Short mmCIF file of C-alpha atoms in Angstrom, two decimals:
data_model
loop_
_atom_site.label_atom_id
_atom_site.label_comp_id
_atom_site.label_asym_id
_atom_site.label_seq_id
_atom_site.Cartn_x
_atom_site.Cartn_y
_atom_site.Cartn_z
CA MET A 295 -22.93 -90.12 -38.77
CA HIS A 296 -26.21 -89.70 -36.90
CA GLY A 297 -26.06 -88.44 -33.32
CA ASP A 298 -27.49 -91.64 -31.74
CA ILE A 299 -24.95 -93.90 -33.55
CA ALA A 300 -22.11 -91.56 -32.56
CA SER A 301 -23.34 -91.72 -28.97
CA VAL A 302 -23.33 -95.51 -28.94
CA LEU A 303 -19.84 -95.63 -30.40
CA TRP A 304 -18.60 -93.18 -27.82
CA GLU A 305 -20.00 -95.29 -24.98
CA GLU A 306 -18.32 -98.37 -26.45
CA LEU A 307 -15.01 -96.55 -26.64
CA VAL A 308 -15.31 -95.45 -23.01
CA THR A 309 -16.11 -99.03 -21.91
CA THR A 310 -13.16 -100.41 -23.88
CA ALA A 311 -10.85 -97.82 -22.35
CA LEU A 312 -12.00 -98.79 -18.84
CA LEU A 313 -11.73 -102.57 -19.39
CA GLY A 314 -8.65 -102.59 -21.63
CA THR A 315 -8.27 -103.47 -25.32
CA ASP A 316 -7.15 -107.04 -24.48
CA ARG A 317 -10.41 -107.79 -22.71
CA ARG A 318 -12.72 -105.84 -25.03
CA PRO A 319 -11.27 -105.24 -28.50
CA ALA A 320 -14.60 -104.09 -29.99
CA GLY A 321 -14.40 -100.55 -31.30
CA ALA A 322 -10.66 -100.54 -30.90
CA ASP A 323 -9.22 -102.11 -34.07
CA GLY A 324 -5.50 -101.69 -33.99
CA GLY A 325 -5.16 -102.11 -30.23
CA PRO A 326 -4.40 -99.18 -27.93
CA ALA A 327 -3.26 -96.91 -30.78
CA GLY A 328 -6.49 -97.61 -32.65
CA LEU A 329 -8.50 -96.83 -29.54
CA LEU A 330 -6.80 -93.45 -29.18
CA ASP A 331 -7.34 -92.67 -32.89
CA ALA A 332 -11.05 -93.52 -32.61
CA ALA A 333 -11.39 -91.43 -29.44
CA ALA A 334 -9.73 -88.46 -31.15
CA LEU A 335 -12.04 -88.78 -34.16
CA HIS A 336 -15.20 -88.96 -32.06
CA THR A 337 -14.03 -86.11 -29.80
CA VAL A 338 -13.74 -83.82 -32.83
CA ARG A 339 -17.14 -84.99 -34.09
CA ARG A 340 -18.81 -84.35 -30.68
CA ARG A 341 -17.32 -80.88 -30.32
CA ALA A 342 -18.23 -79.94 -33.90
CA GLY A 343 -21.86 -80.60 -33.06
CA LEU A 344 -21.99 -78.05 -30.23
CA LEU A 345 -23.96 -74.88 -30.81
CA PRO A 346 -22.59 -71.55 -29.53
CA ALA A 347 -24.27 -70.25 -26.39
CA SER A 348 -26.04 -66.91 -26.34
CA PRO A 349 -23.72 -64.32 -24.78
CA ALA A 350 -24.73 -62.86 -21.43
CA ALA A 351 -25.15 -59.14 -21.10
CA ARG A 352 -21.94 -57.38 -20.24
CA PRO A 353 -21.86 -55.71 -16.82
CA ASP A 354 -21.93 -51.96 -16.70
CA PRO A 355 -18.48 -50.41 -16.49
CA ALA A 356 -17.05 -49.93 -13.00
CA PRO A 357 -17.79 -46.48 -11.58
CA ALA A 358 -15.00 -43.96 -11.30
CA ASP A 359 -13.21 -43.49 -7.99
CA PRO A 360 -11.86 -39.93 -7.78
CA ARG A 361 -9.62 -40.58 -4.78
CA PRO A 362 -5.85 -40.42 -5.39
CA PRO A 363 -3.91 -43.67 -5.93
CA LEU A 364 -1.66 -45.19 -3.31
CA PRO A 365 2.06 -44.40 -3.40
CA PRO A 366 3.97 -47.34 -4.95
CA SER A 367 5.60 -48.34 -1.65
CA ALA A 368 2.22 -48.41 0.12
CA ARG A 369 0.67 -50.44 -2.70
CA HIS A 370 3.49 -52.97 -2.40
CA ARG A 371 2.97 -53.09 1.38
CA LEU A 372 -0.76 -53.79 1.01
CA ALA A 373 -0.03 -56.63 -1.43
CA GLN A 374 2.42 -58.06 1.11
CA LEU A 375 -0.12 -57.86 3.96
CA LEU A 376 -2.89 -59.51 1.93
CA ALA A 377 -0.56 -62.22 0.60
CA ASP A 378 0.63 -63.03 4.12
CA ARG A 379 -3.01 -63.35 5.22
CA SER A 380 -3.65 -65.97 2.55
CA ALA A 381 -0.40 -67.83 3.16
CA SER A 382 -0.68 -68.03 6.95
CA GLY A 383 -4.20 -69.44 6.93
CA GLY A 384 -4.55 -68.60 10.59
CA SER A 385 -1.99 -71.20 11.64
CA GLY A 386 -0.94 -71.20 15.26
CA GLY A 387 2.29 -72.26 16.83
CA ARG A 388 5.28 -70.37 18.06
CA ARG A 389 5.48 -66.94 16.47
CA GLY A 390 9.20 -66.22 16.71
CA THR A 391 10.44 -62.65 16.35
CA ALA A 392 8.71 -61.77 13.07
CA PRO A 393 5.72 -59.37 13.17
CA ASP A 394 2.26 -60.82 12.60
CA LEU A 395 1.31 -59.05 9.38
CA THR A 396 -2.34 -60.14 9.46
CA GLU A 397 -2.88 -58.20 12.69
CA LEU A 398 -1.58 -55.03 11.05
CA ILE A 399 -4.13 -54.99 8.21
CA PRO A 400 -6.84 -53.10 10.21
CA GLN A 401 -4.37 -50.39 11.18
CA TRP A 402 -3.06 -50.07 7.64
CA LEU A 403 -6.61 -49.73 6.27
CA ALA A 404 -7.58 -47.14 8.89
CA THR A 405 -4.57 -44.97 8.01
CA ALA A 406 -5.16 -45.34 4.26
CA ASN A 407 -8.77 -44.25 4.71
CA GLN A 408 -7.75 -41.29 6.84
CA GLN A 409 -5.43 -40.17 4.05
CA GLY A 410 -8.18 -40.60 1.45
CA PHE A 411 -6.46 -43.07 -0.90
CA ARG A 412 -8.31 -45.40 -3.25
CA ALA A 413 -7.71 -49.14 -3.43
CA PRO A 414 -5.63 -50.50 -6.34
CA ALA A 415 -7.96 -52.25 -8.77
CA GLU A 416 -5.75 -55.34 -9.00
CA LEU A 417 -5.91 -55.86 -5.20
CA LEU A 418 -9.69 -55.53 -4.84
CA PRO A 419 -10.34 -59.32 -5.07
CA ALA A 420 -7.80 -60.08 -2.33
CA LEU A 421 -9.16 -57.21 -0.23
CA LEU A 422 -12.74 -58.50 -0.51
CA ASP A 423 -11.58 -62.03 0.31
CA ALA A 424 -9.89 -60.72 3.45
CA ALA A 425 -13.05 -58.86 4.48
CA ARG A 426 -15.16 -61.96 3.84
CA ALA A 427 -12.95 -63.99 6.17
CA ARG A 428 -12.76 -61.36 8.94
CA THR A 429 -15.81 -59.34 9.91
CA ASP A 430 -13.65 -56.92 11.91
CA LEU A 431 -12.02 -55.80 8.66
CA ARG A 432 -15.23 -55.05 6.81
CA PRO A 433 -15.95 -51.41 7.73
CA HIS A 434 -12.45 -50.20 6.87
CA ALA A 435 -12.00 -52.60 3.94
CA LEU A 436 -15.26 -51.61 2.26
CA ALA A 437 -14.59 -47.91 2.78
CA PHE A 438 -11.19 -48.38 1.17
CA ALA A 439 -12.59 -50.52 -1.67
CA GLY A 440 -15.04 -47.73 -2.47
CA PRO A 441 -17.56 -47.79 -5.33
CA ARG A 442 -15.45 -50.15 -7.42
CA GLY A 443 -15.39 -52.66 -4.60
CA LEU A 444 -19.20 -52.64 -4.41
CA TRP A 445 -19.40 -52.95 -8.20
CA LEU A 446 -17.12 -55.98 -8.09
CA ALA A 447 -19.01 -57.52 -5.16
CA ARG A 448 -22.18 -57.66 -7.27
CA LEU A 449 -20.40 -60.03 -9.67
CA ASN A 450 -19.35 -62.67 -7.12
CA PRO A 451 -21.83 -64.32 -4.72
CA GLU A 452 -19.01 -64.92 -2.21
CA TRP A 453 -18.74 -61.15 -1.72
CA LYS A 454 -22.44 -60.43 -1.25
CA PHE A 455 -21.71 -59.43 2.37
CA ALA A 456 -20.39 -56.14 0.95
CA LEU A 457 -23.86 -55.24 -0.30
CA ARG A 458 -25.64 -55.68 3.04
CA GLY A 459 -26.62 -52.35 4.52
CA SER A 460 -25.40 -50.53 1.43
CA SER A 461 -27.22 -49.37 -1.65
CA GLY A 462 -25.88 -52.36 -3.56
CA GLY A 463 -23.29 -50.22 -5.28
CA SER A 464 -25.74 -47.61 -6.54
CA PRO A 465 -25.33 -44.05 -5.29
CA LEU A 466 -27.95 -42.92 -2.77
CA PRO A 467 -29.98 -39.82 -3.55
CA ARG A 468 -28.92 -36.81 -1.55
CA PRO A 469 -31.19 -35.92 1.40
CA THR A 470 -31.77 -32.60 -0.36
CA GLU A 471 -33.51 -34.46 -3.25
CA PRO A 472 -36.91 -35.20 -1.64
CA GLU A 473 -38.56 -36.77 -4.68
CA ALA A 474 -35.70 -39.22 -5.24
CA VAL A 475 -35.58 -40.01 -1.51
CA VAL A 476 -39.31 -40.81 -1.37
CA ARG A 477 -39.12 -42.91 -4.54
CA LEU A 478 -36.24 -45.03 -3.24
CA TRP A 479 -37.90 -45.35 0.17
CA GLU A 480 -41.10 -46.67 -1.39
CA GLU A 481 -39.57 -48.82 -4.16
CA GLY A 482 -36.04 -49.73 -3.03
CA LEU A 483 -34.66 -52.99 -1.69
CA PHE A 484 -34.42 -53.38 2.07
CA ALA A 485 -30.64 -52.77 2.16
CA GLU A 486 -31.11 -49.63 0.10
CA ARG A 487 -33.85 -48.38 2.41
CA VAL A 488 -31.74 -49.01 5.54
CA ALA A 489 -28.81 -47.10 4.03
CA LEU A 490 -31.14 -44.31 2.88
CA LEU A 491 -32.77 -43.90 6.29
CA GLY A 492 -29.35 -43.73 7.95
CA ALA A 493 -28.14 -41.10 5.48
CA VAL A 494 -31.26 -38.94 5.91
CA ARG A 495 -31.14 -39.35 9.70
CA ALA A 496 -27.55 -38.05 9.82
CA HIS A 497 -28.55 -34.99 7.78
CA ASP A 498 -32.10 -34.32 9.03
CA PRO A 499 -33.25 -36.39 12.06
CA ALA A 500 -36.82 -35.06 11.96
CA GLY A 501 -37.05 -35.66 8.21
CA ALA A 502 -35.94 -39.28 8.64
CA LEU A 503 -38.58 -39.79 11.33
CA ALA A 504 -41.27 -38.35 9.04
CA LEU A 505 -40.10 -40.63 6.21
CA LEU A 506 -40.28 -43.69 8.46
CA ALA A 507 -43.76 -42.77 9.67
CA THR A 508 -45.16 -42.86 6.11
CA THR A 509 -44.74 -46.65 5.84
CA TRP A 510 -44.39 -47.75 9.48
CA THR A 511 -47.70 -49.60 9.79
CA THR A 512 -47.08 -51.67 6.65
CA GLU A 513 -43.51 -52.75 7.46
CA ARG A 514 -42.62 -56.27 8.62
CA ALA A 515 -41.76 -56.65 12.33
CA GLU A 516 -38.10 -57.43 11.68
CA ASP A 517 -37.84 -54.43 9.36
CA ARG A 518 -39.52 -52.15 11.91
CA LEU A 519 -36.91 -53.21 14.44
CA MET A 520 -34.02 -52.36 12.10
CA PHE A 521 -35.52 -49.02 11.15
CA LEU A 522 -36.24 -48.14 14.78
CA ASP A 523 -32.63 -48.86 15.67
CA SER A 524 -31.52 -46.18 13.22
CA LEU A 525 -33.18 -43.55 15.45
CA ARG A 526 -30.28 -43.87 17.92
CA THR A 527 -28.46 -41.40 15.68
CA GLY A 528 -29.66 -37.92 16.52
CA LEU A 529 -32.08 -39.12 19.20
CA SER A 530 -33.95 -36.14 20.68
CA PRO A 531 -37.25 -35.20 22.35
CA VAL A 532 -38.72 -34.72 18.86
CA ASP A 533 -38.74 -38.54 18.55
CA GLU A 534 -40.77 -39.10 21.73
CA PRO A 535 -44.33 -39.13 20.26
CA PHE A 536 -43.32 -41.68 17.62
CA LEU A 537 -41.50 -43.88 20.17
CA GLU A 538 -44.38 -43.64 22.63
CA GLN A 539 -46.70 -45.03 19.94
CA ALA A 540 -44.20 -47.82 19.26
CA LEU A 541 -44.64 -48.99 22.87
CA SER A 542 -47.93 -50.52 21.68
CA ASP A 543 -46.32 -52.32 18.71
CA ARG A 544 -47.28 -55.92 17.96
CA SER A 545 -43.61 -57.01 18.21
CA ARG A 546 -42.10 -57.44 21.67
CA ASN A 547 -38.62 -56.61 20.34
CA VAL A 548 -39.88 -53.38 18.80
CA ARG A 549 -41.56 -52.43 22.08
CA ALA A 550 -38.38 -53.16 24.03
CA THR A 551 -36.23 -51.05 21.68
CA ALA A 552 -38.69 -48.16 21.80
CA ALA A 553 -38.63 -48.28 25.63
CA GLU A 554 -34.83 -48.32 25.64
CA LEU A 555 -34.66 -45.26 23.39
CA LEU A 556 -37.24 -43.39 25.46
CA SER A 557 -35.35 -44.13 28.67
CA ALA A 558 -32.30 -42.45 27.10
CA LEU A 559 -34.38 -39.24 26.95
CA PRO A 560 -34.41 -38.07 30.61
CA GLU A 561 -37.35 -35.73 30.04
CA SER A 562 -39.59 -38.30 28.34
CA ALA A 563 -42.85 -39.44 29.89
CA LEU A 564 -41.61 -43.04 30.01
CA ALA A 565 -38.48 -41.98 31.93
CA GLY A 566 -40.75 -40.22 34.42
CA ARG A 567 -42.96 -43.29 34.85
CA MET A 568 -39.94 -45.54 35.37
CA ALA A 569 -38.44 -43.06 37.85
CA SER A 570 -41.66 -43.06 39.88
CA ARG A 571 -41.60 -46.85 40.09
CA ALA A 572 -37.88 -46.97 40.95
CA LEU A 573 -38.27 -44.36 43.69
CA SER A 574 -40.86 -46.57 45.37
CA CYS A 575 -38.28 -49.36 45.45
CA VAL A 576 -35.01 -47.56 46.34
CA SER A 577 -34.84 -45.04 49.15
CA PRO A 578 -32.46 -43.67 51.82
CA ASP A 579 -32.57 -45.26 55.25
CA LEU A 580 -31.67 -42.73 57.98
CA THR A 581 -32.71 -44.79 61.01
CA GLY A 582 -29.24 -46.09 61.89
CA ASP A 583 -26.01 -44.40 62.87
CA GLU A 584 -25.17 -43.78 59.24
CA ALA A 585 -27.24 -43.41 56.10
CA SER A 586 -27.75 -46.45 53.90
CA VAL A 587 -29.84 -47.53 50.92
CA ALA A 588 -33.03 -49.49 51.52
CA VAL A 589 -34.39 -51.65 48.69
CA GLU A 590 -37.86 -53.11 48.32
CA ALA A 591 -38.02 -54.83 44.94
CA PRO A 592 -41.34 -54.99 43.03
CA HIS A 593 -43.71 -57.81 43.96
CA GLU A 594 -45.34 -57.99 40.52
CA CYS A 595 -44.88 -56.89 36.92
CA ASP A 596 -48.20 -55.38 35.88
CA ALA A 597 -49.45 -54.55 32.39
CA PRO A 598 -48.34 -50.87 32.44
CA MET A 599 -44.81 -51.99 33.38
CA GLU A 600 -44.76 -54.45 30.49
CA ARG A 601 -45.98 -51.75 28.10
CA ASP A 602 -43.07 -49.58 29.21
CA GLY A 603 -40.61 -52.30 28.25
CA VAL A 604 -40.18 -54.29 31.46
CA MET A 605 -39.80 -57.97 30.54
CA ALA A 606 -41.84 -60.07 32.96
CA THR A 607 -40.02 -63.40 32.59
CA PRO A 608 -36.44 -63.44 33.89
CA PRO A 609 -33.61 -65.46 32.35
CA ALA A 610 -32.77 -68.82 33.87
CA GLY A 611 -31.16 -68.43 37.25
CA ARG A 612 -32.48 -64.94 37.95
CA GLY A 613 -35.15 -64.14 40.51
CA GLU A 614 -38.21 -62.29 39.30
CA ARG A 615 -38.06 -59.41 41.78
CA SER A 616 -34.38 -58.65 41.21
CA TRP A 617 -34.96 -58.87 37.44
CA TRP A 618 -37.81 -56.34 37.60
CA LEU A 619 -35.88 -54.03 39.95
CA GLY A 620 -32.86 -53.95 37.65
CA GLN A 621 -34.98 -52.96 34.65
CA LEU A 622 -36.70 -50.15 36.56
CA VAL A 623 -33.45 -48.64 37.85
CA GLU A 624 -31.75 -49.06 34.46
CA ALA A 625 -34.47 -46.98 32.77
CA THR A 626 -34.59 -44.25 35.42
CA PRO A 627 -32.81 -40.93 34.70
CA LEU A 628 -29.68 -40.70 36.84
CA THR A 629 -30.63 -37.12 37.71
CA THR A 630 -33.39 -38.62 39.87
CA TRP A 631 -31.08 -39.97 42.56
CA PRO A 632 -29.28 -36.89 44.00
CA ALA A 633 -32.62 -35.34 44.98
CA ARG A 634 -33.78 -38.67 46.44
CA PHE A 635 -30.63 -38.90 48.60
CA GLY A 636 -30.57 -35.41 50.05
CA GLY A 637 -28.42 -33.71 47.43
CA ARG A 638 -25.59 -36.24 47.61
CA SER A 639 -23.30 -36.56 44.59
CA ALA A 640 -23.12 -39.70 42.47
CA ARG A 641 -19.88 -40.75 44.21
CA GLU A 642 -21.47 -40.30 47.65
CA ILE A 643 -24.59 -42.25 46.66
CA VAL A 644 -22.59 -45.16 45.29
CA ALA A 645 -20.50 -45.24 48.49
CA LEU A 646 -23.57 -45.73 50.70
CA PRO A 647 -24.03 -49.26 52.08
CA VAL A 648 -26.97 -51.13 50.56
CA ALA A 649 -29.17 -53.23 52.84
CA ASP A 650 -30.12 -56.88 52.50
CA GLY A 651 -27.55 -57.86 49.87
CA TRP A 652 -28.98 -55.72 47.09
CA ALA A 653 -25.74 -53.79 46.39
CA GLU A 654 -24.55 -55.86 43.42
CA GLU A 655 -27.95 -55.76 41.68
CA LEU A 656 -28.44 -52.04 42.32
CA HIS A 657 -24.93 -51.03 41.22
CA ALA A 658 -25.17 -53.20 38.07
CA ALA A 659 -28.44 -51.45 37.15
CA TRP A 660 -26.84 -48.05 37.75
CA CYS A 661 -23.97 -49.14 35.47
CA ARG A 662 -26.38 -49.98 32.66
CA ALA A 663 -28.19 -46.67 33.15
CA THR A 664 -24.88 -44.82 33.04
CA VAL A 665 -23.85 -46.47 29.78
CA ARG A 666 -27.25 -45.80 28.24
CA GLN A 667 -27.32 -42.15 29.35
CA ARG A 668 -23.57 -41.53 28.78
CA ASP A 669 -23.07 -39.81 32.16
CA PRO A 670 -19.36 -39.25 32.99
CA GLU A 671 -19.97 -38.31 36.64
CA TRP A 672 -21.76 -41.57 37.37
CA ALA A 673 -19.16 -43.48 35.35
CA ARG A 674 -16.39 -42.15 37.60
CA ALA A 675 -18.38 -42.99 40.71
CA LEU A 676 -19.13 -46.57 39.63
CA LEU A 677 -15.59 -47.23 38.42
CA GLY A 678 -14.41 -46.74 41.97
CA ALA A 679 -10.90 -45.91 43.08
CA ARG A 680 -8.35 -47.22 40.60
CA SER A 681 -5.91 -48.01 43.41
CA LEU A 682 -8.32 -50.37 45.23
CA PRO A 683 -8.66 -54.04 44.22
CA PRO A 684 -11.68 -54.52 41.92
CA SER A 685 -13.40 -56.74 44.48
CA SER A 686 -13.39 -54.13 47.26
CA GLY A 687 -14.66 -50.61 47.70
CA PRO A 688 -17.75 -48.92 46.26
CA GLY A 689 -18.68 -49.24 42.62
CA THR A 690 -18.63 -52.23 40.32
CA SER A 691 -16.11 -55.08 40.48
CA SER A 692 -17.06 -56.41 37.03
CA LEU A 693 -14.33 -55.83 34.45
CA ALA A 694 -16.91 -55.98 31.64
CA GLU A 695 -18.94 -53.22 33.30
CA ARG A 696 -15.80 -51.21 34.02
CA SER A 697 -14.74 -51.33 30.38
CA LYS A 698 -18.17 -49.99 29.32
CA LEU A 699 -18.00 -47.22 31.90
CA LEU A 700 -14.49 -46.28 30.77
CA GLY A 701 -15.81 -45.81 27.24
CA ILE A 702 -17.87 -42.85 28.48
CA LEU A 703 -14.88 -40.92 29.83
CA PRO A 704 -12.78 -38.55 27.68
CA ALA A 705 -9.95 -40.33 25.86
CA ALA A 706 -7.09 -38.89 27.92
CA GLU A 707 -8.81 -39.62 31.21
CA ARG A 708 -9.56 -43.17 30.07
CA GLY A 709 -5.92 -43.95 29.34
CA GLY A 710 -4.76 -42.36 32.58
CA TRP A 711 -7.26 -44.38 34.63
CA VAL A 712 -6.08 -47.67 33.09
CA ALA A 713 -2.42 -46.70 33.51
CA ASP A 714 -2.95 -46.15 37.24
CA PHE A 715 -4.95 -49.38 37.49
CA ILE A 716 -2.10 -51.37 35.91
CA ALA A 717 0.49 -49.71 38.12
CA ALA A 718 -1.53 -50.77 41.18
CA HIS A 719 -2.72 -54.24 40.14
CA GLY A 720 -0.58 -55.46 37.24
CA LEU A 721 -1.81 -56.89 33.97
CA SER A 722 -3.79 -59.93 35.07
CA GLU A 723 -7.13 -58.06 34.97
CA ALA A 724 -6.29 -55.27 32.53
CA PHE A 725 -6.91 -56.84 29.11
CA GLN A 726 -10.56 -55.78 28.76
CA LEU A 727 -9.76 -52.31 30.07
CA LEU A 728 -6.94 -51.81 27.57
CA GLY A 729 -9.32 -52.61 24.72
CA VAL A 730 -11.29 -49.37 25.23
CA CYS A 731 -8.25 -47.06 25.40
CA PRO A 732 -7.57 -44.79 22.41
CA THR A 733 -4.65 -45.74 20.18
CA PRO A 734 -1.80 -45.25 19.89
CA TRP A 735 -1.52 -45.41 23.66
CA ALA A 736 -0.38 -42.20 25.31
CA GLU A 737 3.03 -42.37 26.97
CA PRO A 738 1.80 -42.95 30.57
CA LEU A 739 -0.33 -45.93 29.54
CA GLY A 740 2.29 -47.38 27.20
CA ARG A 741 4.97 -47.05 29.85
CA ALA A 742 2.71 -48.68 32.48
CA VAL A 743 2.09 -51.69 30.19
CA VAL A 744 5.79 -52.14 29.35
CA ASP A 745 6.84 -51.79 32.99
CA ALA A 746 4.25 -54.38 34.02
CA LEU A 747 5.52 -56.79 31.33
CA ASP A 748 9.07 -56.26 32.55
CA ILE A 749 7.99 -56.96 36.13
CA ALA A 750 6.26 -60.15 34.97
CA ARG A 751 9.49 -61.25 33.30
CA ASP A 752 11.49 -60.58 36.47
CA ALA A 753 8.94 -62.62 38.40
CA GLY A 754 9.93 -65.67 36.33
CA SER A 755 6.64 -66.34 34.51
CA TYR A 756 6.34 -67.29 30.84
CA PRO A 757 5.37 -64.57 28.30
CA TRP A 758 2.45 -66.52 26.85
CA SER A 759 0.61 -65.91 30.12
CA PHE A 760 0.40 -62.31 28.85
CA SER A 761 0.08 -63.04 25.12
CA GLY A 762 -3.17 -61.04 24.82
CA VAL A 763 -1.61 -57.92 26.35
CA MET A 764 1.56 -58.39 24.31
CA GLY A 765 -0.53 -58.59 21.13
CA LEU A 766 -2.33 -55.38 22.08
CA ALA A 767 1.03 -53.72 22.77
CA GLU A 768 2.26 -54.63 19.29
CA ARG A 769 -0.78 -52.93 17.75
CA CYS A 770 -1.35 -50.07 20.20
CA LEU A 771 1.99 -48.82 21.53
CA ASN A 772 3.30 -45.67 19.93
CA PRO A 773 5.84 -46.76 17.27
CA ALA A 774 8.20 -44.08 18.58
CA GLU A 775 8.75 -46.28 21.66
CA ALA A 776 10.71 -48.87 19.66
CA ASP A 777 14.16 -47.47 20.45
CA HIS A 778 13.36 -47.22 24.17
CA LEU A 779 12.38 -50.90 24.25
CA GLU A 780 15.57 -52.17 22.63
CA VAL A 781 17.12 -52.85 26.04
CA LEU A 782 14.39 -55.41 26.79
CA THR A 783 15.33 -57.61 23.81
CA THR A 784 18.45 -58.97 25.54
CA THR A 785 18.37 -62.23 27.48
CA PRO A 786 19.45 -61.68 31.11
CA ASP A 787 20.60 -64.45 33.41
CA GLU A 788 17.72 -66.43 34.85
CA PRO A 789 17.14 -66.50 38.61
CA GLU A 790 17.24 -69.93 40.19
CA ASP A 791 13.53 -69.90 41.00
CA SER A 792 12.36 -68.83 37.52
CA SER A 793 10.69 -71.05 34.94
CA PRO A 794 13.19 -72.87 32.67
CA GLY A 795 13.95 -70.89 29.53
CA ALA A 796 11.47 -68.13 30.39
CA ASN A 797 13.94 -65.29 29.82
CA GLY A 798 14.71 -66.56 26.33
CA TYR A 799 11.03 -66.57 25.43
CA TRP A 800 10.63 -63.07 26.90
CA SER A 801 13.57 -61.82 24.84
CA GLU A 802 11.95 -63.26 21.72
CA ALA A 803 8.61 -61.62 22.58
CA PHE A 804 10.23 -58.21 23.11
CA GLN A 805 12.18 -58.56 19.84
CA ARG A 806 8.89 -59.19 18.05
CA LEU A 807 7.36 -56.17 19.80
CA VAL A 808 10.22 -53.90 18.70
CA SER A 809 10.23 -55.18 15.11
CA THR A 810 6.43 -54.74 14.90
CA LEU A 811 6.64 -51.16 16.14
CA ARG A 812 9.32 -50.37 13.55
CA LEU A 813 7.24 -51.96 10.82
CA ARG A 814 4.24 -49.85 11.87
CA ALA A 815 6.41 -46.74 11.70
CA ALA A 816 7.47 -47.70 8.16
CA MET A 817 3.82 -48.29 7.16
CA ASP A 818 2.82 -44.85 8.45
CA ALA A 819 5.71 -43.21 6.61
CA GLU A 820 4.59 -44.83 3.34
CA LEU A 821 1.00 -43.56 3.73
CA ILE A 822 1.39 -40.18 5.42
CA PRO A 823 3.05 -37.40 3.42
CA ALA A 824 6.12 -35.94 5.07
#
């Protein structure tokens, strides 16, 4: 039968099926059974007329991954963690005493990577799905997935995030292969070039700078910004001439980034120019009974200031003069100030009273300079005394600024500072500070957190007021503390003035904490050889 006749008959059969054989018997002799027979006949005829499609090219085989496989128990644990992630779907509600497995995935991946295991091939799809849903998982998940994960990501558009910033699954040339490096730099995709520049920069900072200079003037503005950002790794005075030229770039963002990098080099010409401007604005005042800090903020933002990265237009709600002052002080080397203030130390300078209400602006700018220049002495001075309330005493009262300053201190000192802060002030303002402490928490910090939680329970409050800290404790306490915390899982009698049922909820929260710590200990035992 010709194709057009078969098509008409098929349309009639479909219409009859929709209307019913009683209302439209045409094409359906024999009633419903005849209709089904005719449909079967025409279905075979239609399928017989199909032509086979041309086969697509097969993908190249997955690259080898030489890392050792996971132990069977650890592989089973990973499957359990990934399955729980899919099943939970991020649902809220009361958690009960069971550990939250989804929150343990980052820790499991970090340990597996430290031990150098490769991901099981059958779990790569679930692993990539988890990384697609949670950006915080991506660095560890992609490192664990390895070359096979990147190979698989090229085959599914939903996993294209894995190829950003990588070589797309292709191995990068070694920095010691100059011809291959130059060829990829000139001909590669943007993601490949970003990855290549980072790899060369880590091996040979000056070589990476020379490579970037070969194409700098022909790059797009957004690409110049990304490439310039890679110079943060291995930043040194060798980079100053290139960065000084970038201060005249057509892109404002490129100019601002170049100025930021130059200000992190205390001996750079830009740092000297900014210091000269800042010194004209901030000076000691010795006219009174005690020394203080006098501030005269800039009255204009001239062209040379703008070239050096000072943004002329402030954000909404900020005054122009305070905005300009903050940028000048932020970009000034911290070594400038002791000489300006008669040899005083950072702690002594920060403790000086500041005239005319400029203290908050000046200290905030010093905080930003300290973070940029990674100066521990100034960090300690601006953090202030850990025993004093954050709103009083010298230094910054901002918890966000304090957490950044803490990140500059050595790990042990950081944890000790936060432990003392919690012992003095409790947990209500400690969440951001805990986030920058190394894990697992050292015993003084862990004990301070647990004691503060116990005090909060005795005070009669509900545990969900401290759910963020409790979640951190589940992930960051040393698993060896589980046995010591067992006593907190009981439900003591409630005081008359406590919240109804609070002790029961606290007992449940501590049971979950103990069970999570024991699960973490089991996970470590499965991954770390005895």
